[in-house]
Amino acid sequence: MAAISGTVHAQSHGATVDSTLVGRSIFSYIRMDGSNGAEASVTQSREITEAVNAHISRNPSRKLNGYRIRIFFDNKQSSRTQSEAVLSQFRTAYPDIPAYSSYANPYFKVTVGDFRTRSEALAVLNRIRYDFPLAFLVKETINFPAVRKNE
């Protein structure tokens, strides 16, 4: 039986996250029964879990640069009412995606999502394109996306 060990190092300019793995367990990708000739063991102390949870609770409003999808952008007299209707329609159709309304004189805007990468945003844009055909990507300061998809 082969022993596997190693260390993961974050680069000084920031760690890279594969967002396609967010919310998934690494154990679903490796065989733990030893049938592939390898054995893996992961041990994490309670202190590490507590430190990560404390860090998250102390920094709930941290922001980072990323992408959102603009689904409404207008400055007509009826734009406020229209933006509220679009926001409500989106939240009903896609309750799992955060949606935001804003006003920057003279425009009412509705943007959706908190995406770290352009490819994540494009995947959702393709998903909502039928309901919001004029939607487009925008680079914005975003909220930290949930680490686990059920949060």
XYZ file of N, CA and C in Angstrom:
453
model
N 0.838 -1.164 0.000
C 0.000 0.000 0.000
C 0.895 1.242 0.000
N 0.632 2.173 -0.869
C 1.440 3.383 -0.966
C 0.897 4.452 -0.038
N 1.770 5.190 0.576
C 1.363 6.307 1.435
C 1.438 7.578 0.604
N 0.469 8.422 0.756
C 0.421 9.682 0.018
C 0.512 10.811 1.026
N 1.419 11.718 0.792
C 1.496 12.883 1.660
C 1.922 14.060 0.812
N 1.658 15.236 1.307
C 2.036 16.415 0.551
C 1.592 17.664 1.262
N 2.031 18.794 0.757
C 1.691 20.079 1.333
C 1.197 20.975 0.211
N 0.171 21.735 0.498
C -0.355 22.688 -0.473
C 0.128 24.067 -0.065
N 0.724 24.790 -0.996
C 1.228 26.132 -0.722
C 0.437 27.143 -1.537
N -0.007 28.215 -0.896
C -0.676 29.299 -1.611
C 0.394 30.244 -2.135
N 0.235 30.709 -3.336
C 1.188 31.644 -3.901
C 1.035 32.996 -3.219
N 2.101 33.775 -3.190
C 2.079 35.040 -2.470
C 1.092 36.040 -3.066
N 0.771 35.939 -4.341
C -0.158 36.881 -4.943
C -1.609 36.429 -4.805
N -1.859 35.396 -4.061
C -3.225 34.956 -3.813
C -3.439 33.523 -4.241
N -4.213 32.821 -3.477
C -4.499 31.429 -3.784
C -5.492 31.343 -4.927
N -5.394 30.303 -5.712
C -6.316 30.071 -6.805
C -7.363 29.066 -6.354
N -8.616 29.356 -6.669
C -9.709 28.481 -6.281
C -10.397 27.984 -7.540
N -10.585 26.676 -7.642
C -11.348 26.105 -8.749
C -12.806 26.153 -8.336
N -13.528 27.148 -8.815
C -14.899 27.362 -8.363
C -15.851 26.264 -8.822
N -15.415 25.406 -9.745
C -16.281 24.290 -10.134
C -16.342 23.251 -9.028
N -15.416 23.324 -8.077
C -15.397 22.370 -6.972
C -16.056 22.919 -5.712
N -16.526 24.164 -5.743
C -17.141 24.771 -4.573
C -18.367 23.969 -4.163
N -18.439 23.635 -2.894
C -19.577 22.892 -2.372
C -19.477 21.392 -2.557
N -18.384 20.909 -3.119
C -18.223 19.470 -3.342
C -17.176 18.917 -2.388
N -17.297 17.669 -2.093
C -16.350 17.005 -1.209
C -15.239 16.368 -2.025
N -14.004 16.581 -1.608
C -12.865 15.967 -2.294
C -12.947 14.450 -2.244
N -13.625 13.937 -1.198
C -13.699 12.492 -1.037
C -14.547 11.816 -2.115
N -15.342 12.596 -2.836
C -16.101 12.006 -3.932
C -15.214 11.778 -5.160
N -14.001 12.347 -5.149
C -13.095 12.210 -6.281
C -11.991 11.178 -6.059
N -11.834 10.712 -4.831
C -10.809 9.713 -4.567
C -11.454 8.478 -3.956
N -10.830 7.345 -4.210
C -11.341 6.093 -3.655
C -10.720 5.882 -2.282
N -11.557 5.799 -1.278
C -11.069 5.638 0.084
C -10.942 4.168 0.476
N -11.407 3.264 -0.390
C -11.375 1.844 -0.034
C -10.053 1.174 -0.374
N -9.113 1.923 -0.958
C -7.810 1.352 -1.298
C -7.823 0.545 -2.577
N -8.940 0.490 -3.297
C -9.041 -0.340 -4.497
C -8.151 0.154 -5.633
N -7.720 1.388 -5.578
C -6.846 1.903 -6.626
C -5.375 1.859 -6.202
N -5.078 1.155 -5.118
C -3.703 1.008 -4.664
C -3.193 2.167 -3.835
N -4.038 3.135 -3.567
C -3.618 4.284 -2.772
C -4.495 4.393 -1.539
N -3.958 5.012 -0.545
C -4.724 5.230 0.672
C -4.567 6.699 1.054
N -5.646 7.326 1.420
C -5.590 8.732 1.800
C -6.167 8.897 3.192
N -5.566 9.781 3.932
C -6.037 10.071 5.278
C -5.982 11.576 5.476
N -7.066 12.165 5.922
C -7.125 13.600 6.147
C -7.488 13.836 7.604
N -6.651 14.608 8.272
C -6.899 14.930 9.668
C -6.888 16.439 9.803
N -7.916 16.964 10.440
C -7.989 18.407 10.656
C -8.344 18.646 12.109
N -7.578 19.483 12.747
C -7.832 19.733 14.164
C -9.068 20.618 14.346
N -9.665 20.502 15.496
C -10.824 21.313 15.849
C -10.462 22.794 15.830
N -9.226 23.129 16.195
C -8.780 24.522 16.243
C -8.807 25.175 14.856
N -8.449 24.408 13.832
C -8.472 24.956 12.473
C -9.905 25.284 12.065
N -10.813 24.367 12.325
C -12.221 24.602 12.007
C -12.740 25.832 12.741
N -12.425 25.955 14.018
C -12.873 27.108 14.801
C -12.261 28.408 14.290
N -10.977 28.370 13.905
C -10.318 29.569 13.390
C -10.942 30.022 12.069
N -11.223 29.089 11.180
C -11.851 29.437 9.898
C -13.245 30.018 10.139
N -14.034 29.382 10.992
C -15.375 29.887 11.287
C -15.329 31.260 11.940
N -14.370 31.497 12.827
C -14.227 32.810 13.461
C -13.846 33.871 12.433
N -12.939 33.522 11.520
C -12.535 34.467 10.470
C -13.730 34.852 9.597
N -14.530 33.872 9.225
C -15.710 34.140 8.397
C -16.694 35.034 9.139
N -16.938 34.766 10.402
C -17.902 35.571 11.153
C -17.395 36.993 11.406
N -16.080 37.192 11.496
C -15.525 38.540 11.691
C -15.491 39.349 10.401
N -15.612 38.699 9.262
C -15.487 39.376 7.969
C -16.685 39.128 7.066
N -17.894 39.372 7.549
C -19.059 39.036 6.729
C -19.267 39.954 5.530
N -18.703 41.145 5.569
C -18.986 42.090 4.490
C -17.768 42.376 3.615
N -16.783 41.503 3.625
C -15.630 41.720 2.758
C -16.046 41.651 1.298
N -15.383 42.407 0.492
C -15.692 42.499 -0.935
C -14.468 42.115 -1.754
N -14.700 41.753 -3.009
C -13.615 41.482 -3.936
C -14.076 41.805 -5.339
N -13.125 41.937 -6.249
C -13.453 42.218 -7.642
C -13.923 40.938 -8.310
N -14.974 41.062 -9.091
C -15.516 39.906 -9.782
C -16.495 40.350 -10.847
N -17.490 39.505 -11.077
C -18.457 39.771 -12.139
C -19.876 39.617 -11.620
N -20.754 40.383 -12.236
C -22.193 40.236 -12.052
C -22.834 40.315 -13.431
N -24.112 40.013 -13.465
C -24.859 40.082 -14.720
C -25.889 41.195 -14.577
N -25.852 42.160 -15.478
C -26.824 43.258 -15.462
C -28.029 42.817 -16.272
N -29.200 42.757 -15.609
C -30.413 42.328 -16.306
C -31.377 43.483 -16.560
N -31.078 44.655 -15.953
C -31.914 45.833 -16.196
C -31.050 47.070 -16.033
N -31.274 48.042 -16.941
C -30.497 49.272 -16.935
C -31.301 50.297 -17.723
N -31.868 51.296 -17.032
C -32.708 52.256 -17.739
C -32.837 53.546 -16.931
N -33.237 54.634 -17.614
C -33.407 55.913 -16.934
C -34.718 56.614 -17.292
N -35.709 55.865 -17.759
C -37.010 56.447 -18.062
C -37.735 56.787 -16.759
N -38.841 57.530 -16.864
C -39.609 57.874 -15.666
C -40.169 56.636 -14.983
N -40.462 55.608 -15.737
C -41.032 54.384 -15.169
C -39.957 53.377 -14.743
N -38.704 53.758 -14.818
C -37.606 52.816 -14.572
C -37.585 52.258 -13.157
N -37.932 53.053 -12.176
C -37.935 52.549 -10.802
C -38.917 51.397 -10.668
N -40.126 51.585 -11.156
C -41.153 50.545 -11.092
C -40.728 49.334 -11.910
N -40.189 49.575 -13.096
C -39.734 48.471 -13.941
C -38.603 47.684 -13.277
N -37.663 48.381 -12.645
C -36.541 47.697 -12.001
C -37.029 46.827 -10.841
N -38.004 47.310 -10.087
C -38.567 46.522 -8.990
C -39.275 45.276 -9.520
N -39.974 45.425 -10.651
C -40.663 44.279 -11.262
C -39.661 43.252 -11.779
N -38.585 43.720 -12.408
C -37.556 42.814 -12.924
C -36.869 42.095 -11.772
N -36.573 42.821 -10.704
C -35.936 42.214 -9.529
C -36.820 41.119 -8.938
N -38.096 41.410 -8.802
C -39.046 40.427 -8.266
C -39.164 39.207 -9.181
N -39.240 39.450 -10.481
C -39.330 38.353 -11.459
C -38.096 37.463 -11.368
N -36.924 38.079 -11.273
C -35.685 37.303 -11.207
C -35.629 36.478 -9.927
N -35.928 37.103 -8.799
C -35.856 36.391 -7.516
C -36.828 35.220 -7.460
N -37.963 35.348 -8.122
C -38.923 34.251 -8.179
C -38.410 33.115 -9.060
N -37.841 33.471 -10.198
C -37.369 32.460 -11.150
C -36.054 31.807 -10.731
N -35.186 32.562 -10.053
C -33.850 32.069 -9.696
C -33.538 32.400 -8.232
N -34.213 31.747 -7.308
C -34.015 32.085 -5.888
C -32.621 31.746 -5.356
N -31.875 30.931 -6.084
C -30.538 30.532 -5.632
C -29.447 31.525 -6.030
N -29.796 32.569 -6.797
C -28.819 33.553 -7.255
C -29.134 34.900 -6.610
N -28.170 35.508 -5.913
C -28.429 36.810 -5.292
C -28.689 37.884 -6.352
N -29.595 38.795 -6.035
C -29.950 39.868 -6.964
C -29.912 41.204 -6.227
N -29.468 42.243 -6.923
C -29.276 43.555 -6.315
C -29.870 44.637 -7.200
N -30.523 45.607 -6.578
C -30.985 46.774 -7.334
C -30.206 47.979 -6.830
N -29.953 48.910 -7.734
C -29.212 50.108 -7.352
C -29.671 51.282 -8.217
N -29.334 52.467 -7.740
C -29.625 53.682 -8.479
C -28.358 54.523 -8.518
N -27.876 54.799 -9.710
C -26.747 55.704 -9.913
C -27.233 56.740 -10.910
N -27.495 57.930 -10.429
C -28.131 58.991 -11.200
C -27.604 59.035 -12.632
N -28.424 58.905 -13.612
C -29.880 58.811 -13.630
C -30.415 57.388 -13.859
N -29.588 56.367 -13.636
C -29.960 55.003 -14.022
C -30.394 54.130 -12.854
N -31.453 53.369 -13.095
C -31.859 52.286 -12.207
C -31.266 51.010 -12.796
N -30.674 50.196 -11.925
C -29.984 48.995 -12.395
C -30.395 47.800 -11.544
N -30.415 46.631 -12.181
C -30.582 45.365 -11.471
C -29.458 44.465 -11.950
N -28.638 44.021 -10.999
C -27.556 43.100 -11.312
C -27.722 41.855 -10.464
N -27.213 40.752 -10.961
C -27.394 39.478 -10.265
C -26.086 38.716 -10.188
N -25.965 37.922 -9.129
C -24.830 37.029 -8.959
C -23.641 37.667 -8.276
N -22.777 36.821 -7.785
C -21.475 37.176 -7.224
C -20.505 36.138 -7.763
N -19.846 36.465 -8.862
C -19.008 35.490 -9.555
C -17.554 35.898 -9.488
N -16.706 34.973 -9.082
C -15.269 35.242 -9.000
C -14.642 35.315 -10.382
N -15.144 34.503 -11.311
C -14.533 34.435 -12.638
C -15.547 34.744 -13.732
N -15.012 35.151 -14.857
C -15.854 35.438 -16.020
C -16.571 34.172 -16.490
N -15.886 33.025 -16.422
C -16.499 31.785 -16.898
C -17.696 31.379 -16.029
N -17.618 31.610 -14.712
C -18.770 31.339 -13.842
C -19.955 32.223 -14.240
N -19.661 33.498 -14.470
C -20.718 34.445 -14.839
C -21.332 34.088 -16.192
N -20.503 33.693 -17.150
C -21.016 33.319 -18.475
C -21.923 32.092 -18.409
N -21.590 31.148 -17.541
C -22.435 29.960 -17.397
C -23.833 30.342 -16.911
N -23.897 31.250 -15.948
C -25.202 31.687 -15.443
C -25.898 32.575 -16.475
N -25.141 33.409 -17.165
C -25.731 34.246 -18.217
C -26.426 33.370 -19.257
N -25.790 32.298 -19.659
C -26.413 31.380 -20.617
C -27.664 30.733 -20.035
N -27.656 30.480 -18.739
C -28.811 29.867 -18.068
C -30.019 30.812 -18.026
N -29.774 32.110 -17.853
C -30.884 33.064 -17.704
C -31.212 33.812 -18.992
N -30.440 33.586 -20.029
C -30.577 34.343 -21.291
C -31.993 34.287 -21.873
N -32.674 33.164 -21.736
C -34.026 33.044 -22.284
C -34.987 34.027 -21.607
N -34.901 34.137 -20.266
C -35.791 35.035 -19.527
C -35.358 36.494 -19.596
N -34.062 36.731 -19.774
C -33.515 38.089 -19.793
C -32.574 38.236 -20.988
N -33.140 38.360 -22.194
C -32.332 38.330 -23.422
C -31.360 39.503 -23.574
N -31.574 40.611 -22.878
C -30.678 41.762 -23.000
C -29.613 41.796 -21.909
N -29.515 40.745 -21.111
C -28.551 40.693 -20.013
C -27.119 40.705 -20.544
N -26.212 41.300 -19.753
C -24.802 41.340 -20.128
C -23.929 41.341 -18.875
N -22.659 40.962 -19.038
C -21.723 40.897 -17.913
C -21.184 42.274 -17.577
N -20.957 42.490 -16.272
C -20.292 43.699 -15.807
C -19.251 43.312 -14.762
N -18.134 44.008 -14.789
C -17.118 43.837 -13.752
C -17.520 44.735 -12.597
N -17.607 44.156 -11.387
C -18.016 44.925 -10.217
C -17.327 44.398 -8.981
N -17.437 45.169 -7.924
C -17.041 44.683 -6.612
C -18.183 43.815 -6.125
N -17.865 42.574 -5.754
C -18.904 41.616 -5.386
C -18.761 41.206 -3.928
N -19.795 40.609 -3.403
C -19.740 40.009 -2.082
C -19.034 38.665 -2.218
N -18.430 38.194 -1.136
C -17.828 36.875 -1.166
C -18.917 35.861 -1.431
N -18.797 35.073 -2.510
C -19.788 34.020 -2.757
C -19.726 32.977 -1.633
N -20.845 32.342 -1.362
C -20.894 31.297 -0.337
C -19.942 30.172 -0.694
N -19.218 29.661 0.281
C -18.300 28.563 0.044
C -19.073 27.293 -0.203
N -20.139 27.108 0.539
C -20.989 25.936 0.342
C -22.238 26.390 -0.400
N -22.628 25.627 -1.411
C -23.752 26.035 -2.247
C -25.059 26.147 -1.479
N -25.191 25.456 -0.330
C -26.461 25.512 0.411
C -26.481 26.673 1.400
N -25.525 27.583 1.363
C -25.503 28.743 2.266
C -25.801 30.000 1.494
